[in-house]
Structures are given as C-alpha cells and as structure tokens.
Short mmCIF file of C-alpha atoms in Angstrom, two decimals:
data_model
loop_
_atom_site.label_atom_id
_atom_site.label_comp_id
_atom_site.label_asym_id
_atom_site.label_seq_id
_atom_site.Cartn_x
_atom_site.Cartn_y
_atom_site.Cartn_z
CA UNK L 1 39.90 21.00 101.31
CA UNK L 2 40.70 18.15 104.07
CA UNK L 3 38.07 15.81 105.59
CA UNK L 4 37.27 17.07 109.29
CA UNK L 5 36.66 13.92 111.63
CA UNK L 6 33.08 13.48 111.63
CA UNK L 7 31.73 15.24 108.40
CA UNK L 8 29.66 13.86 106.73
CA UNK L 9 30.11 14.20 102.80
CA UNK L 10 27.17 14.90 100.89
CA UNK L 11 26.10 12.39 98.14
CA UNK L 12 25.28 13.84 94.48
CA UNK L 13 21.89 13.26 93.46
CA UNK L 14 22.01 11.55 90.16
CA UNK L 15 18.21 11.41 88.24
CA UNK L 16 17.28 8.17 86.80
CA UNK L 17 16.70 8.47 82.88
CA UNK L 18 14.60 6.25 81.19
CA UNK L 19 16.62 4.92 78.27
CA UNK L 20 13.92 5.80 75.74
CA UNK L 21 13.26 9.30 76.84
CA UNK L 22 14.17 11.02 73.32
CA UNK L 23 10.83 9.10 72.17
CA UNK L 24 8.36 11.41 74.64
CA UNK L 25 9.07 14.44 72.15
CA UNK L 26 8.89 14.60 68.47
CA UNK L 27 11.61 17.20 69.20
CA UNK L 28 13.64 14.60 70.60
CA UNK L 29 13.46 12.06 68.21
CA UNK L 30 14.19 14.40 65.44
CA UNK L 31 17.67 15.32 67.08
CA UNK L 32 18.42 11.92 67.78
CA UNK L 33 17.77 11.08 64.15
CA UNK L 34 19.88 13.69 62.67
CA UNK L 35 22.55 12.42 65.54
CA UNK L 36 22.26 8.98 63.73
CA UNK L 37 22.42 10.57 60.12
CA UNK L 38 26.19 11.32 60.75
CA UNK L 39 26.94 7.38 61.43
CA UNK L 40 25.47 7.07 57.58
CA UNK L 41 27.16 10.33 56.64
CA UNK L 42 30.67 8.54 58.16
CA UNK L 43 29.72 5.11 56.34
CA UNK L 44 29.60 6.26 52.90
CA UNK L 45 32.80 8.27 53.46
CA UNK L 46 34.42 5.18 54.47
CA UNK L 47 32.75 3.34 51.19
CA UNK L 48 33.80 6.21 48.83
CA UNK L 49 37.61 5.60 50.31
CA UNK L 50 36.84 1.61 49.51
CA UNK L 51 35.96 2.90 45.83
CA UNK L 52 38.94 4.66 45.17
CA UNK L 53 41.16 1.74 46.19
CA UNK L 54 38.79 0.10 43.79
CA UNK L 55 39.70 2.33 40.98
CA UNK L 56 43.35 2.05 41.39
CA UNK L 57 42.63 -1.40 40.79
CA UNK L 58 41.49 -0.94 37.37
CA UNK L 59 37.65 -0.11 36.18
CA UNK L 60 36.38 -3.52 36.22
CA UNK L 61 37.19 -3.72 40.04
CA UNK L 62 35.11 -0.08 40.31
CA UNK L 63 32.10 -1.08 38.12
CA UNK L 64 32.10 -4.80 40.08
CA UNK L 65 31.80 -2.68 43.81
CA UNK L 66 29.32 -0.39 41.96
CA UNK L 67 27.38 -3.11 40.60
CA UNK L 68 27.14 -5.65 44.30
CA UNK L 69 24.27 -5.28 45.58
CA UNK L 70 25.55 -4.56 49.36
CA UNK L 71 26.63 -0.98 47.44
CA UNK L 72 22.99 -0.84 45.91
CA UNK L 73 21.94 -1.28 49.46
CA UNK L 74 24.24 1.51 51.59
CA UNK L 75 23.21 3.85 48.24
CA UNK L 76 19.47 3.21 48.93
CA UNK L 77 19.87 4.01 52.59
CA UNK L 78 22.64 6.51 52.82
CA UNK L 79 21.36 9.07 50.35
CA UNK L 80 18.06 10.08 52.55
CA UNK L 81 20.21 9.77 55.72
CA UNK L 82 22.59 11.79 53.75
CA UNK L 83 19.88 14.30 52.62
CA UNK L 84 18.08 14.95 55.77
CA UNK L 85 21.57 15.50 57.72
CA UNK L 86 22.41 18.32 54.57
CA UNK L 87 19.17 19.56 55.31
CA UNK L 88 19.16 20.05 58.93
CA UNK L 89 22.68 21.29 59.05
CA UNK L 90 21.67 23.67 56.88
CA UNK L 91 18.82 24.90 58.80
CA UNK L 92 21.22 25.19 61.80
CA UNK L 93 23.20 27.76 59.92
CA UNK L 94 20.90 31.10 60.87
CA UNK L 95 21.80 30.10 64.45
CA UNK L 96 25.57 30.60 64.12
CA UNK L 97 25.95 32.93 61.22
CA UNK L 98 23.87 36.05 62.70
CA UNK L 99 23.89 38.68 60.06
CA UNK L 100 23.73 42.11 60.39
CA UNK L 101 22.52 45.09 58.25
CA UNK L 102 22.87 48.41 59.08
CA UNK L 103 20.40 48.11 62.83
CA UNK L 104 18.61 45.38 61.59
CA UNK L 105 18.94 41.56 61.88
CA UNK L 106 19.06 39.88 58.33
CA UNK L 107 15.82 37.41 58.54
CA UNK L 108 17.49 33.48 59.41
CA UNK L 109 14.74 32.53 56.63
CA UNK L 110 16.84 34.23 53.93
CA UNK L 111 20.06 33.03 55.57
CA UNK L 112 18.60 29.71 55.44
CA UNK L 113 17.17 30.45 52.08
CA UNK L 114 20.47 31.71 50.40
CA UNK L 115 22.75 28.15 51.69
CA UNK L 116 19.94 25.71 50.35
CA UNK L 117 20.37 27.34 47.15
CA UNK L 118 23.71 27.57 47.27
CA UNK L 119 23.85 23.52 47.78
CA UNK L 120 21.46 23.23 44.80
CA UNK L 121 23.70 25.25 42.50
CA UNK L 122 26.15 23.42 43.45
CA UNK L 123 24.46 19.58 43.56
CA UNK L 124 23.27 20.62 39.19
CA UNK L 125 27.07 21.84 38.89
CA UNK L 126 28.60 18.92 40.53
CA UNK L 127 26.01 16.69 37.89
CA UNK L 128 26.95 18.68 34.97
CA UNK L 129 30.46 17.90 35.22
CA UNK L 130 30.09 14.24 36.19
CA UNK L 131 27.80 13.83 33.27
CA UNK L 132 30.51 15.86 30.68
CA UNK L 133 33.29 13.56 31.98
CA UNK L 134 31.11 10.37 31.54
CA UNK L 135 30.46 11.22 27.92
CA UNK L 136 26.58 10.85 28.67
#
C-alpha cells in the first residue's frame, strides 16, 4: 500500500501492563509458577548431565557431587518444583487428549485419573529397580 501525501497513519494503541499483574489472580500466579517450575525442571537436567560426567570419572567423583551440599540444596528445591510441574502437566492432559466412547465424552477426571496412576506405577517401578541394582 503507498503513503498518499497527507495521510495521516494511525498509531497502535499499546496498553500499559503493570509488571506484577500475574499477582491480582490466584489463577495467575499459579501459571506463572508452573512457568517457573520448567527453569527447575531444565536445572536438574543439566545437573543429572554434570553427574554422568561425574561417573565416568570413577564413583568417588559421583558419591563426592552427591554428597556437596550445593547438590543437597538443588535436590531439596528441585524435587517439589519438579513435582508440582508433573502434576500440573498432568492435569493439562484431559484438555488435549479428548476421548471418545461410542456418543459420549470419556470424563477428563478419569483421563486425569488413569496418567497419575500411570506415573505412580511407574515412579514404585523406577524405585524397585534402582533399589535391586543398589543391592539395598
């Protein structure tokens, strides 16, 4: 489209937002805390890459990153982040996977249902075989 001599181009209106405006909602803060769970989530993927190089490095090298206490630390903090951001993504699934059966709508509460216990079998599987490998 080309100017015309004298036109006037319209400016875009752009709201001012108040930089804490996710704290007016509890509905708000909760998504911006499940948006800051994936920063943990990220973190302790990075640390469990830092724990294999540890490993190749013999066991004493592993046990010695278990055992500082900056690892005791990220553990501490990561494992609720790590938690609530399971738990919410979770609860997201009914929202994507929409199940049908026959005319009917399979309930999101059973969808819902059906992945959290999925995630606990697996979470007591995942233990059992840790624990048979440590010798514990």
């Amino acid at each position: 489209m080309v100017d015309q001599p004298g036109a006037e181009k319209s400016k875009e209106y752009i709201r001012s937002m108040p930089s804490n405006w996710w704290m007016k909602k509890k509905s708000y803060s909760l998504f911006m805390l499940r948006e800051l769970t994936c920063v943990f989530v990220g973190g302790y993927a990075l640390f469990l890459l830092i724990l294999v190089a540890c490993a190749a490095n013999g066991q004493e090298a592993f046990i010695a990153m278990l055992n500082n206490p900056v690892s005791i630390v990220l553990h501490v903090i990561a494992l609720p982040m790590v938690i609530y951001h399971s738990i919410t993504w979770i609860n997201l699934t009914p929202k994507v996977l929409i199940i049908w059966r026959g005319e009917d709508r399979v309930s999101s509460t059973l969808i819902a249902a059906v992945h959290h216990a999925g995630w606990i079998v697996l979470s007591i599987v995942i233990f059992v075989i840790v624990r048979a490998i440590a010798g514990t």
